[in-house]
Amino acid sequence: MMRIAVPKVIFYELSDYTIAIPTLPLIQEGEVVKKISTMKISSCDDKLQCYPSILGGIFIFRKRIPIARYEFNGFLCAEQRKGEEENINQLISSLSKEEECCFSSQSSTFCLRKKKENNCYLIDNIGMRFIV
């Protein structure tokens, strides 16, 4: 019997953008896994959940429409400090160069780091896996 596993996707709101960051460890159960395992990829009706789960990598959506995908070899870390809200262009510039960066959403601050620190999750650039 073949099973699938997908990364846990963490979403952040930044102005009118949504950043979707898939992280490890993978999950093999739950609503998202059940939905993805029974659908055709072409029939994905919720791109916000499907794209990062299936393809991996950091996705930036504007009004639920994907505008960019980036790979970042490192970690997503929650920060205790509250910074000023970042400009989406600054975030895109840092992701394009695969540079460490921090950004603040309305609720907290998150950083993309090359090395693991406290409160960090490994970013998944692969997405869905098949387990046989």
mmCIF file of N, CA, C and O in Angstrom, residues 13 80-81 112 114:
data_model
loop_
_atom_site.group_PDB
_atom_site.id
_atom_site.type_symbol
_atom_site.label_atom_id
_atom_site.label_comp_id
_atom_site.label_asym_id
_atom_site.label_seq_id
_atom_site.Cartn_x
_atom_site.Cartn_y
_atom_site.Cartn_z
ATOM 1 N N GLU A 13 0.511 36.340 7.128
ATOM 2 C CA GLU A 13 -0.080 37.449 6.388
ATOM 3 C C GLU A 13 0.863 38.633 6.471
ATOM 4 O O GLU A 13 1.344 38.981 7.546
ATOM 5 N N GLN A 80 11.025 36.412 19.266
ATOM 6 C CA GLN A 80 10.267 37.012 20.366
ATOM 7 C C GLN A 80 10.052 38.507 20.157
ATOM 8 O O GLN A 80 9.073 39.067 20.601
ATOM 9 N N ARG A 81 10.980 39.123 19.458
ATOM 10 C CA ARG A 81 10.888 40.570 19.276
ATOM 11 C C ARG A 81 9.819 40.914 18.245
ATOM 12 O O ARG A 81 9.479 40.114 17.406
ATOM 13 N N LEU A 112 14.145 33.774 8.480
ATOM 14 C CA LEU A 112 14.688 32.675 7.695
ATOM 15 C C LEU A 112 16.171 32.645 8.001
ATOM 16 O O LEU A 112 16.877 33.625 7.769
ATOM 17 N N LYS A 114 19.995 30.305 8.160
ATOM 18 C CA LYS A 114 20.774 29.195 7.589
ATOM 19 C C LYS A 114 21.082 28.131 8.637
ATOM 20 O O LYS A 114 21.235 26.962 8.312
#
